[in-house]
Amino acid sequence: YTIPLPESQRLARSDEDQPPDARVLQYMQQHLSVSSGGGLCSATPGRTLAATPQFRRFEMTFTCPSAADLKLHSSAFFELVPSHVTFAQIETGDGQFVEQMFTEGQQEVDASLGGAQLRDAGFIEYVRLGIMHILTGPDHMSFLLGLVLISRRLRDLVFVVTGFTIGHSITLALAVTGILRPHAEYIDALVALTIAMIGAENIAVATHRPGTVAVGIGLPLTAMAAASLAGAGTLPPLLLFGAALFCANYLMLSGHMRDAGRLRLVVTLVFGLIHGFGFAATLLEMQLPAQKLAQILVGFNLGVEIGQLSLVLTLVGLVALAVRAHLALPRPIVVDAVAAGLVAVGTYWFVSRSYV
């Protein structure tokens, strides 16, 4: 059972960064089981296995009297995060591998010989997973909210969706071919930075002072890079300095362009690339068969795009209805208030994820 550190951290106490192995194993023994013939199979004490950074891996062994009516049960993390998904890789007696998913609504898999559910999770299931990833992810929704606020025309939103699609496509190609393997520990912090940056862009456009806003986001990132050189934080100094240059230059360009809609494709491409790498890193750690990885990533990315488009169109529709019903506040007030909130939330997430 492989667990990303942000997931296992949910089992930690307030004074701990991560829970001890014994507590994680105890939790898994309470939430993972195997049954055969209607009765529970006996479980041996679990053990800790070596894992790459940002992941923890454990092993549990179950002994069953027979393979008849063999069922796998997993309720781990669903009471903490209802949208949690566990990928299961089952090796059959003839050496074939089958992929399945445990969700809150499906916590049992029939693994007996000839079992009706012993088949690969279908393409549509991965599409649905991508849709739920968007609709249950505060990072994504915050970022899209900022883009809806700053985009005055439907054409601008089309550029946004295009940029995100290109980013995920690049992720797919690089991950499947093995050309680039991302550092998963940097992904969450960079995603938070894009949220703060899109909020800052809204403020720069509203105030017509892109230079001031660019300095306001560039200098703190440069200071964090200097602190990283001294050993503070988890992000490397070169990454922080590069982020400072990118953010400051993007804000300056967008603030001085009459039509920055197409330039916004760049930041959504970066966001799609970063967030797609986060998902790819998790799949690669799970050591899924190479021939299955493409199907999973394509299905997930397609679901992400469907979920993103649905969310954007819903937000645009609600705004249009509010304006028509004369229930909307003046646009400058809404933009300023929401943009400030995005900067605050994105900055909090970025700093907290950079010093863990």
mmCIF file of C-alpha atoms in Angstrom:
data_model
loop_
_atom_site.group_PDB
_atom_site.id
_atom_site.type_symbol
_atom_site.label_atom_id
_atom_site.label_comp_id
_atom_site.label_asym_id
_atom_site.label_seq_id
_atom_site.Cartn_x
_atom_site.Cartn_y
_atom_site.Cartn_z
ATOM 1 C CA TYR A 1 0.000 0.000 0.000
ATOM 2 C CA THR A 2 1.722 3.171 -1.255
ATOM 3 C CA ILE A 3 0.653 6.450 0.352
ATOM 4 C CA PRO A 4 1.646 10.002 -0.711
ATOM 5 C CA LEU A 5 2.898 12.029 2.256
ATOM 6 C CA PRO A 6 -0.004 14.539 2.129
ATOM 7 C CA GLU A 7 -2.387 11.588 2.598
ATOM 8 C CA SER A 8 -0.496 9.882 5.417
ATOM 9 C CA GLN A 9 -0.136 13.289 7.104
ATOM 10 C CA ARG A 10 -3.882 13.162 7.770
ATOM 11 C CA LEU A 11 -3.141 10.476 10.379
ATOM 12 C CA ALA A 12 -0.608 12.661 12.206
ATOM 13 C CA ARG A 13 -1.258 14.483 15.454
ATOM 14 C CA SER A 14 -1.024 18.259 15.763
ATOM 15 C CA ASP A 15 2.613 18.126 16.925
ATOM 16 C CA GLU A 16 3.756 15.722 14.168
ATOM 17 C CA ASP A 17 4.734 16.204 10.538
ATOM 18 C CA GLN A 18 4.108 12.526 9.789
ATOM 19 C CA PRO A 19 2.609 9.694 11.862
ATOM 20 C CA PRO A 20 4.919 6.841 12.937
ATOM 21 C CA ASP A 21 4.888 3.598 10.950
ATOM 22 C CA ALA A 22 3.168 1.711 13.753
ATOM 23 C CA ARG A 23 0.165 4.046 13.694
ATOM 24 C CA VAL A 24 -0.169 3.853 9.902
ATOM 25 C CA LEU A 25 -0.010 0.053 10.010
ATOM 26 C CA GLN A 26 -2.617 -0.027 12.766
ATOM 27 C CA TYR A 27 -4.874 2.219 10.699
ATOM 28 C CA MET A 28 -4.477 -0.006 7.636
ATOM 29 C CA GLN A 29 -5.219 -3.139 9.633
ATOM 30 C CA GLN A 30 -8.498 -1.510 10.661
ATOM 31 C CA HIS A 31 -9.458 -0.472 7.120
ATOM 32 C CA LEU A 32 -7.989 -3.155 4.833
ATOM 33 C CA SER A 33 -9.169 -6.754 4.817
ATOM 34 C CA VAL A 34 -9.667 -9.788 2.617
ATOM 35 C CA SER A 35 -12.542 -12.240 2.876
ATOM 36 C CA SER A 36 -13.022 -15.714 1.465
ATOM 37 C CA GLY A 37 -16.193 -17.754 1.546
ATOM 38 C CA GLY A 38 -17.920 -15.064 3.578
ATOM 39 C CA GLY A 39 -15.311 -15.072 6.368
ATOM 40 C CA LEU A 40 -12.302 -12.839 7.015
ATOM 41 C CA CYS A 41 -8.869 -14.130 6.021
ATOM 42 C CA SER A 42 -6.118 -14.123 8.645
ATOM 43 C CA ALA A 43 -3.663 -11.214 8.468
ATOM 44 C CA THR A 44 0.010 -11.234 9.436
ATOM 45 C CA PRO A 45 1.587 -8.121 11.029
ATOM 46 C CA GLY A 46 2.389 -5.538 8.375
ATOM 47 C CA ARG A 47 5.841 -4.181 7.615
ATOM 48 C CA THR A 48 7.371 -1.008 6.205
ATOM 49 C CA LEU A 49 8.981 -1.048 2.759
ATOM 50 C CA ALA A 50 11.426 1.372 1.154
ATOM 51 C CA ALA A 51 9.850 4.110 -0.984
ATOM 52 C CA THR A 52 10.942 7.128 -2.987
ATOM 53 C CA PRO A 53 10.717 10.616 -1.416
ATOM 54 C CA GLN A 54 7.206 11.977 -0.780
ATOM 55 C CA PHE A 55 5.744 8.468 -0.496
ATOM 56 C CA ARG A 56 5.435 5.773 2.160
ATOM 57 C CA ARG A 57 4.987 2.091 1.383
ATOM 58 C CA PHE A 58 3.693 -0.763 3.525
ATOM 59 C CA GLU A 59 2.982 -4.433 3.014
ATOM 60 C CA MET A 60 0.267 -6.614 4.529
ATOM 61 C CA THR A 61 -0.205 -10.344 3.932
ATOM 62 C CA PHE A 62 -3.490 -12.225 4.164
ATOM 63 C CA THR A 63 -3.865 -16.000 4.185
ATOM 64 C CA CYS A 64 -7.198 -17.387 2.978
ATOM 65 C CA PRO A 65 -8.458 -20.996 3.149
ATOM 66 C CA SER A 66 -9.416 -20.930 -0.541
ATOM 67 C CA ALA A 67 -9.768 -18.661 -3.576
ATOM 68 C CA ALA A 68 -13.521 -19.129 -3.636
ATOM 69 C CA ASP A 69 -15.535 -15.922 -3.299
ATOM 70 C CA LEU A 70 -12.353 -13.927 -2.656
ATOM 71 C CA LYS A 71 -13.030 -10.239 -1.979
ATOM 72 C CA LEU A 72 -10.739 -7.303 -1.233
ATOM 73 C CA HIS A 73 -12.017 -4.561 1.111
ATOM 74 C CA SER A 74 -10.558 -1.070 1.515
ATOM 75 C CA SER A 75 -12.172 1.796 3.441
ATOM 76 C CA ALA A 76 -8.899 3.645 4.097
ATOM 77 C CA PHE A 77 -9.038 7.477 4.026
ATOM 78 C CA PHE A 78 -12.647 7.708 2.833
ATOM 79 C CA GLU A 79 -13.849 8.969 6.207
ATOM 80 C CA LEU A 80 -11.151 11.668 6.022
ATOM 81 C CA VAL A 81 -11.473 12.575 2.326
ATOM 82 C CA PRO A 82 -14.633 11.317 0.600
ATOM 83 C CA SER A 83 -13.140 12.012 -2.845
ATOM 84 C CA HIS A 84 -10.086 9.834 -2.110
ATOM 85 C CA VAL A 85 -9.343 7.117 -4.695
ATOM 86 C CA THR A 86 -7.161 4.042 -4.190
ATOM 87 C CA PHE A 87 -5.724 2.336 -7.259
ATOM 88 C CA ALA A 88 -5.390 -1.428 -6.841
ATOM 89 C CA GLN A 89 -3.146 -3.596 -9.000
ATOM 90 C CA ILE A 90 -4.085 -7.273 -8.807
ATOM 91 C CA GLU A 91 -1.796 -10.002 -10.123
ATOM 92 C CA THR A 92 -3.701 -13.133 -11.050
ATOM 93 C CA GLY A 93 -2.427 -16.682 -10.822
ATOM 94 C CA ASP A 94 -1.384 -16.718 -14.491
ATOM 95 C CA GLY A 95 0.754 -13.582 -14.064
ATOM 96 C CA GLN A 96 -1.631 -11.052 -15.606
ATOM 97 C CA PHE A 97 -2.173 -7.649 -13.999
ATOM 98 C CA VAL A 98 -5.591 -6.057 -13.497
ATOM 99 C CA GLU A 99 -6.188 -2.454 -12.395
ATOM 100 C CA GLN A 100 -9.141 -1.529 -10.206
ATOM 101 C CA MET A 101 -10.183 1.514 -8.166
ATOM 102 C CA PHE A 102 -11.534 1.739 -4.634
ATOM 103 C CA THR A 103 -13.777 4.759 -4.077
ATOM 104 C CA GLU A 104 -16.167 5.800 -1.333
ATOM 105 C CA GLY A 105 -18.986 4.173 -3.277
ATOM 106 C CA GLN A 106 -17.012 1.029 -4.169
ATOM 107 C CA GLN A 107 -15.001 -0.280 -1.229
ATOM 108 C CA GLU A 108 -15.006 -3.936 -2.282
ATOM 109 C CA VAL A 109 -13.544 -5.741 -5.291
ATOM 110 C CA ASP A 110 -14.364 -9.345 -6.231
ATOM 111 C CA ALA A 111 -10.966 -10.979 -6.839
ATOM 112 C CA SER A 112 -12.051 -14.639 -6.971
ATOM 113 C CA LEU A 113 -11.363 -16.674 -10.077
ATOM 114 C CA GLY A 114 -13.954 -15.709 -12.650
ATOM 115 C CA GLY A 115 -15.181 -12.855 -10.454
ATOM 116 C CA ALA A 116 -17.497 -10.486 -12.268
ATOM 117 C CA GLN A 117 -15.484 -7.436 -11.178
ATOM 118 C CA LEU A 118 -12.035 -8.859 -11.892
ATOM 119 C CA ARG A 119 -11.402 -6.716 -14.937
ATOM 120 C CA ASP A 120 -9.516 -3.558 -15.741
ATOM 121 C CA ALA A 121 -11.083 -0.287 -14.712
ATOM 122 C CA GLY A 122 -12.540 1.120 -17.932
ATOM 123 C CA PHE A 123 -11.581 4.285 -19.786
ATOM 124 C CA ILE A 124 -14.837 5.964 -18.709
ATOM 125 C CA GLU A 125 -13.929 5.383 -15.049
ATOM 126 C CA TYR A 126 -10.686 7.321 -15.503
ATOM 127 C CA VAL A 127 -12.601 10.112 -17.272
ATOM 128 C CA ARG A 128 -15.003 10.273 -14.332
ATOM 129 C CA LEU A 129 -12.024 10.371 -11.957
ATOM 130 C CA GLY A 130 -10.629 13.394 -13.822
ATOM 131 C CA ILE A 131 -13.964 15.205 -13.615
ATOM 132 C CA MET A 132 -14.208 14.571 -9.878
ATOM 133 C CA HIS A 133 -10.584 15.691 -9.463
ATOM 134 C CA ILE A 134 -11.561 19.125 -10.813
ATOM 135 C CA LEU A 135 -14.880 19.459 -9.004
ATOM 136 C CA THR A 136 -13.460 18.411 -5.616
ATOM 137 C CA GLY A 137 -10.094 20.217 -5.865
ATOM 138 C CA PRO A 138 -9.947 23.658 -4.203
ATOM 139 C CA ASP A 139 -6.690 24.410 -6.047
ATOM 140 C CA HIS A 140 -8.289 23.996 -9.449
ATOM 141 C CA MET A 141 -11.473 25.822 -8.572
ATOM 142 C CA SER A 142 -9.586 28.786 -7.091
ATOM 143 C CA PHE A 143 -7.416 29.093 -10.184
ATOM 144 C CA LEU A 144 -10.374 28.873 -12.566
ATOM 145 C CA LEU A 145 -12.287 31.461 -10.527
ATOM 146 C CA GLY A 146 -9.432 33.911 -11.001
ATOM 147 C CA LEU A 147 -9.370 33.278 -14.746
ATOM 148 C CA VAL A 148 -13.122 33.800 -15.068
ATOM 149 C CA LEU A 149 -12.817 37.129 -13.236
ATOM 150 C CA ILE A 150 -10.065 38.445 -15.471
ATOM 151 C CA SER A 151 -11.482 37.137 -18.774
ATOM 152 C CA ARG A 152 -14.026 39.570 -20.181
ATOM 153 C CA ARG A 153 -14.772 37.587 -23.349
ATOM 154 C CA LEU A 154 -15.581 33.986 -24.146
ATOM 155 C CA ARG A 155 -12.636 33.974 -26.551
ATOM 156 C CA ASP A 156 -10.270 34.596 -23.634
ATOM 157 C CA LEU A 157 -11.682 31.566 -21.821
ATOM 158 C CA VAL A 158 -11.122 29.458 -24.951
ATOM 159 C CA PHE A 159 -7.437 30.412 -24.814
ATOM 160 C CA VAL A 160 -7.404 29.419 -21.121
ATOM 161 C CA VAL A 161 -8.814 25.960 -21.820
ATOM 162 C CA THR A 162 -6.408 25.538 -24.744
ATOM 163 C CA GLY A 163 -3.416 26.333 -22.554
ATOM 164 C CA PHE A 164 -4.476 23.861 -19.908
ATOM 165 C CA THR A 165 -5.014 21.152 -22.547
ATOM 166 C CA ILE A 166 -1.570 21.725 -24.044
ATOM 167 C CA GLY A 167 0.014 21.508 -20.581
ATOM 168 C CA HIS A 168 -1.631 18.186 -19.812
ATOM 169 C CA SER A 169 -0.699 16.845 -23.270
ATOM 170 C CA ILE A 170 2.956 17.672 -22.686
ATOM 171 C CA THR A 171 2.764 15.973 -19.295
ATOM 172 C CA LEU A 172 1.305 12.873 -20.905
ATOM 173 C CA ALA A 173 4.030 12.646 -23.536
ATOM 174 C CA LEU A 174 6.924 13.243 -21.128
ATOM 175 C CA ALA A 175 5.588 10.859 -18.463
ATOM 176 C CA VAL A 176 4.760 7.966 -20.798
ATOM 177 C CA THR A 177 8.078 8.168 -22.691
ATOM 178 C CA GLY A 178 10.082 8.569 -19.482
ATOM 179 C CA ILE A 179 11.884 11.677 -20.783
ATOM 180 C CA LEU A 180 11.160 13.663 -17.625
ATOM 181 C CA ARG A 181 10.229 12.557 -14.126
ATOM 182 C CA PRO A 182 9.016 15.438 -11.940
ATOM 183 C CA HIS A 183 9.857 16.048 -8.300
ATOM 184 C CA ALA A 184 6.477 15.457 -6.674
ATOM 185 C CA GLU A 185 7.477 17.332 -3.530
ATOM 186 C CA TYR A 186 7.573 20.652 -5.446
ATOM 187 C CA ILE A 187 4.265 20.321 -7.287
ATOM 188 C CA ASP A 188 1.775 21.390 -4.600
ATOM 189 C CA ALA A 189 3.732 24.541 -3.769
ATOM 190 C CA LEU A 190 3.983 25.600 -7.411
ATOM 191 C CA VAL A 191 0.262 25.025 -7.950
ATOM 192 C CA ALA A 192 -0.439 27.350 -5.007
ATOM 193 C CA LEU A 193 1.893 29.950 -6.538
ATOM 194 C CA THR A 194 -0.119 29.999 -9.776
ATOM 195 C CA ILE A 195 -3.262 30.757 -7.738
ATOM 196 C CA ALA A 196 -1.584 33.704 -6.017
ATOM 197 C CA MET A 197 -0.237 34.913 -9.358
ATOM 198 C CA ILE A 198 -3.602 34.897 -11.150
ATOM 199 C CA GLY A 199 -5.050 36.868 -8.234
ATOM 200 C CA ALA A 200 -2.161 39.312 -8.488
ATOM 201 C CA GLU A 201 -2.795 39.706 -12.220
ATOM 202 C CA ASN A 202 -6.399 40.667 -11.515
ATOM 203 C CA ILE A 203 -5.155 43.339 -9.113
ATOM 204 C CA ALA A 204 -2.541 44.577 -11.599
ATOM 205 C CA VAL A 205 -5.149 44.962 -14.349
ATOM 206 C CA ALA A 206 -7.658 46.677 -12.019
ATOM 207 C CA THR A 207 -5.136 49.157 -10.587
ATOM 208 C CA HIS A 208 -3.170 49.695 -13.839
ATOM 209 C CA ARG A 209 0.038 49.311 -11.823
ATOM 210 C CA PRO A 210 1.605 46.060 -13.046
ATOM 211 C CA GLY A 211 5.103 47.174 -12.059
ATOM 212 C CA THR A 212 4.204 47.576 -8.407
ATOM 213 C CA VAL A 213 2.406 44.227 -8.303
ATOM 214 C CA ALA A 214 5.290 42.511 -10.130
ATOM 215 C CA VAL A 215 7.749 43.812 -7.547
ATOM 216 C CA GLY A 216 5.362 42.761 -4.778
ATOM 217 C CA ILE A 217 5.424 39.146 -5.917
ATOM 218 C CA GLY A 218 8.979 39.027 -7.299
ATOM 219 C CA LEU A 219 10.844 40.352 -4.259
ATOM 220 C CA PRO A 220 9.358 37.871 -1.715
ATOM 221 C CA LEU A 221 10.162 34.972 -4.054
ATOM 222 C CA THR A 222 13.726 36.261 -4.443
ATOM 223 C CA ALA A 223 13.996 36.537 -0.638
ATOM 224 C CA MET A 224 12.759 32.940 -0.326
ATOM 225 C CA ALA A 225 15.421 31.886 -2.837
ATOM 226 C CA ALA A 226 18.085 33.565 -0.713
ATOM 227 C CA ALA A 227 16.715 31.875 2.403
ATOM 228 C CA SER A 228 16.764 28.542 0.565
ATOM 229 C CA LEU A 229 20.468 29.056 -0.155
ATOM 230 C CA ALA A 230 20.931 29.330 3.612
ATOM 231 C CA GLY A 231 19.114 26.030 4.101
ATOM 232 C CA ALA A 232 15.587 27.241 4.917
ATOM 233 C CA GLY A 233 12.648 25.589 3.163
ATOM 234 C CA THR A 234 12.227 22.608 0.874
ATOM 235 C CA LEU A 235 12.167 24.308 -2.543
ATOM 236 C CA PRO A 236 15.560 24.709 -4.271
ATOM 237 C CA PRO A 237 16.848 28.293 -4.663
ATOM 238 C CA LEU A 238 17.105 28.061 -8.453
ATOM 239 C CA LEU A 239 13.438 27.052 -8.709
ATOM 240 C CA LEU A 240 12.363 29.963 -6.492
ATOM 241 C CA PHE A 241 14.504 32.460 -8.393
ATOM 242 C CA GLY A 242 13.118 31.173 -11.697
ATOM 243 C CA ALA A 243 9.584 31.500 -10.327
ATOM 244 C CA ALA A 244 10.343 35.105 -9.309
ATOM 245 C CA LEU A 245 11.536 35.966 -12.819
ATOM 246 C CA PHE A 246 8.605 34.234 -14.493
ATOM 247 C CA CYS A 247 5.940 35.819 -12.282
ATOM 248 C CA ALA A 248 7.393 39.332 -12.433
ATOM 249 C CA ASN A 249 7.863 39.274 -16.211
ATOM 250 C CA TYR A 250 4.435 37.746 -16.839
ATOM 251 C CA LEU A 251 2.729 40.407 -14.737
ATOM 252 C CA MET A 252 4.666 43.187 -16.475
ATOM 253 C CA LEU A 253 3.789 41.856 -19.924
ATOM 254 C CA SER A 254 0.119 41.265 -19.184
ATOM 255 C CA GLY A 255 -0.208 44.671 -17.548
ATOM 256 C CA HIS A 256 1.171 46.543 -20.554
ATOM 257 C CA MET A 257 -0.628 44.604 -23.295
ATOM 258 C CA ARG A 258 -3.913 45.912 -24.609
ATOM 259 C CA ASP A 259 -5.167 42.345 -25.165
ATOM 260 C CA ALA A 260 -3.521 39.894 -22.754
ATOM 261 C CA GLY A 261 -5.990 37.063 -23.421
ATOM 262 C CA ARG A 262 -3.563 35.098 -25.573
ATOM 263 C CA LEU A 263 -0.681 35.658 -23.177
ATOM 264 C CA ARG A 264 -2.835 34.088 -20.467
ATOM 265 C CA LEU A 265 -2.501 30.831 -22.391
ATOM 266 C CA VAL A 266 1.076 30.728 -21.082
ATOM 267 C CA VAL A 267 0.176 30.701 -17.399
ATOM 268 C CA THR A 268 -2.589 28.132 -17.900
ATOM 269 C CA LEU A 269 -0.153 25.954 -19.844
ATOM 270 C CA VAL A 270 2.282 26.153 -16.937
ATOM 271 C CA PHE A 271 -0.482 25.353 -14.469
ATOM 272 C CA GLY A 272 -1.657 22.369 -16.519
ATOM 273 C CA LEU A 273 1.914 21.143 -16.882
ATOM 274 C CA ILE A 274 2.637 21.422 -13.149
ATOM 275 C CA HIS A 275 -0.589 19.872 -11.958
ATOM 276 C CA GLY A 276 -0.435 17.129 -14.574
ATOM 277 C CA PHE A 277 3.069 16.262 -13.401
ATOM 278 C CA GLY A 278 1.735 15.889 -9.881
ATOM 279 C CA PHE A 279 -0.737 13.242 -10.999
ATOM 280 C CA ALA A 280 1.827 11.544 -13.253
ATOM 281 C CA ALA A 281 4.336 11.337 -10.389
ATOM 282 C CA THR A 282 1.793 9.482 -8.261
ATOM 283 C CA LEU A 283 1.051 6.986 -11.039
ATOM 284 C CA LEU A 284 4.739 6.402 -11.716
ATOM 285 C CA GLU A 285 5.359 5.678 -8.026
ATOM 286 C CA MET A 286 2.611 3.054 -8.196
ATOM 287 C CA GLN A 287 4.637 1.239 -10.906
ATOM 288 C CA LEU A 288 1.688 0.703 -13.211
ATOM 289 C CA PRO A 289 2.390 -1.260 -16.405
ATOM 290 C CA ALA A 290 3.604 1.056 -19.169
ATOM 291 C CA GLN A 291 0.896 -0.122 -21.556
ATOM 292 C CA LYS A 292 -1.795 0.974 -19.064
ATOM 293 C CA LEU A 293 -0.280 4.341 -18.146
ATOM 294 C CA ALA A 294 -1.237 6.041 -21.413
ATOM 295 C CA GLN A 295 -4.881 4.976 -21.119
ATOM 296 C CA ILE A 296 -5.093 6.182 -17.527
ATOM 297 C CA LEU A 297 -3.496 9.569 -18.234
ATOM 298 C CA VAL A 298 -5.522 10.192 -21.401
ATOM 299 C CA GLY A 299 -8.775 9.334 -19.621
ATOM 300 C CA PHE A 300 -7.884 11.413 -16.575
ATOM 301 C CA ASN A 301 -6.792 14.422 -18.648
ATOM 302 C CA LEU A 302 -9.969 14.252 -20.737
ATOM 303 C CA GLY A 303 -12.014 14.213 -17.534
ATOM 304 C CA VAL A 304 -10.055 17.195 -16.227
ATOM 305 C CA GLU A 305 -10.894 19.166 -19.369
ATOM 306 C CA ILE A 306 -14.581 18.224 -19.188
ATOM 307 C CA GLY A 307 -14.731 19.185 -15.517
ATOM 308 C CA GLN A 308 -12.852 22.428 -16.127
ATOM 309 C CA LEU A 309 -15.102 23.471 -19.014
ATOM 310 C CA SER A 310 -18.235 22.593 -17.026
ATOM 311 C CA LEU A 311 -17.055 24.645 -14.045
ATOM 312 C CA VAL A 312 -16.072 27.656 -16.163
ATOM 313 C CA LEU A 313 -19.351 27.678 -18.096
ATOM 314 C CA THR A 314 -21.317 27.337 -14.850
ATOM 315 C CA LEU A 315 -19.506 30.305 -13.307
ATOM 316 C CA VAL A 316 -20.008 32.412 -16.436
ATOM 317 C CA GLY A 317 -23.695 31.472 -16.537
ATOM 318 C CA LEU A 318 -24.235 32.369 -12.883
ATOM 319 C CA VAL A 319 -22.541 35.731 -13.365
ATOM 320 C CA ALA A 320 -24.664 36.455 -16.438
ATOM 321 C CA LEU A 321 -27.864 35.594 -14.554
ATOM 322 C CA ALA A 322 -26.870 37.774 -11.614
ATOM 323 C CA VAL A 323 -26.143 40.715 -13.917
ATOM 324 C CA ARG A 324 -29.441 40.288 -15.768
ATOM 325 C CA ALA A 325 -31.354 40.123 -12.486
ATOM 326 C CA HIS A 326 -29.543 43.238 -11.219
ATOM 327 C CA LEU A 327 -28.200 41.240 -8.249
ATOM 328 C CA ALA A 328 -24.522 41.669 -9.038
ATOM 329 C CA LEU A 329 -22.203 44.133 -7.363
ATOM 330 C CA PRO A 330 -20.123 46.415 -9.593
ATOM 331 C CA ARG A 331 -17.441 44.387 -11.351
ATOM 332 C CA PRO A 332 -14.471 46.353 -9.907
ATOM 333 C CA ILE A 333 -15.611 45.631 -6.333
ATOM 334 C CA VAL A 334 -16.091 41.904 -7.031
ATOM 335 C CA VAL A 335 -12.777 41.581 -8.851
ATOM 336 C CA ASP A 336 -10.818 43.409 -6.145
ATOM 337 C CA ALA A 337 -12.358 41.410 -3.284
ATOM 338 C CA VAL A 338 -12.026 37.982 -4.913
ATOM 339 C CA ALA A 339 -8.541 38.708 -6.298
ATOM 340 C CA ALA A 340 -7.321 39.743 -2.847
ATOM 341 C CA GLY A 341 -8.760 36.525 -1.454
ATOM 342 C CA LEU A 342 -6.994 34.450 -4.122
ATOM 343 C CA VAL A 343 -3.668 36.155 -3.388
ATOM 344 C CA ALA A 344 -4.109 35.518 0.343
ATOM 345 C CA VAL A 345 -5.113 31.857 -0.058
ATOM 346 C CA GLY A 346 -2.494 31.125 -2.718
ATOM 347 C CA THR A 347 0.257 32.777 -0.674
ATOM 348 C CA TYR A 348 -0.735 30.854 2.462
ATOM 349 C CA TRP A 349 -0.739 27.538 0.604
ATOM 350 C CA PHE A 350 2.552 28.334 -1.141
ATOM 351 C CA VAL A 351 4.426 29.327 2.006
ATOM 352 C CA SER A 352 3.036 26.478 4.120
ATOM 353 C CA ARG A 353 3.881 23.921 1.426
ATOM 354 C CA SER A 354 7.378 25.368 0.970
ATOM 355 C CA TYR A 355 8.374 24.952 4.616
ATOM 356 C CA VAL A 356 7.207 21.444 5.548
#
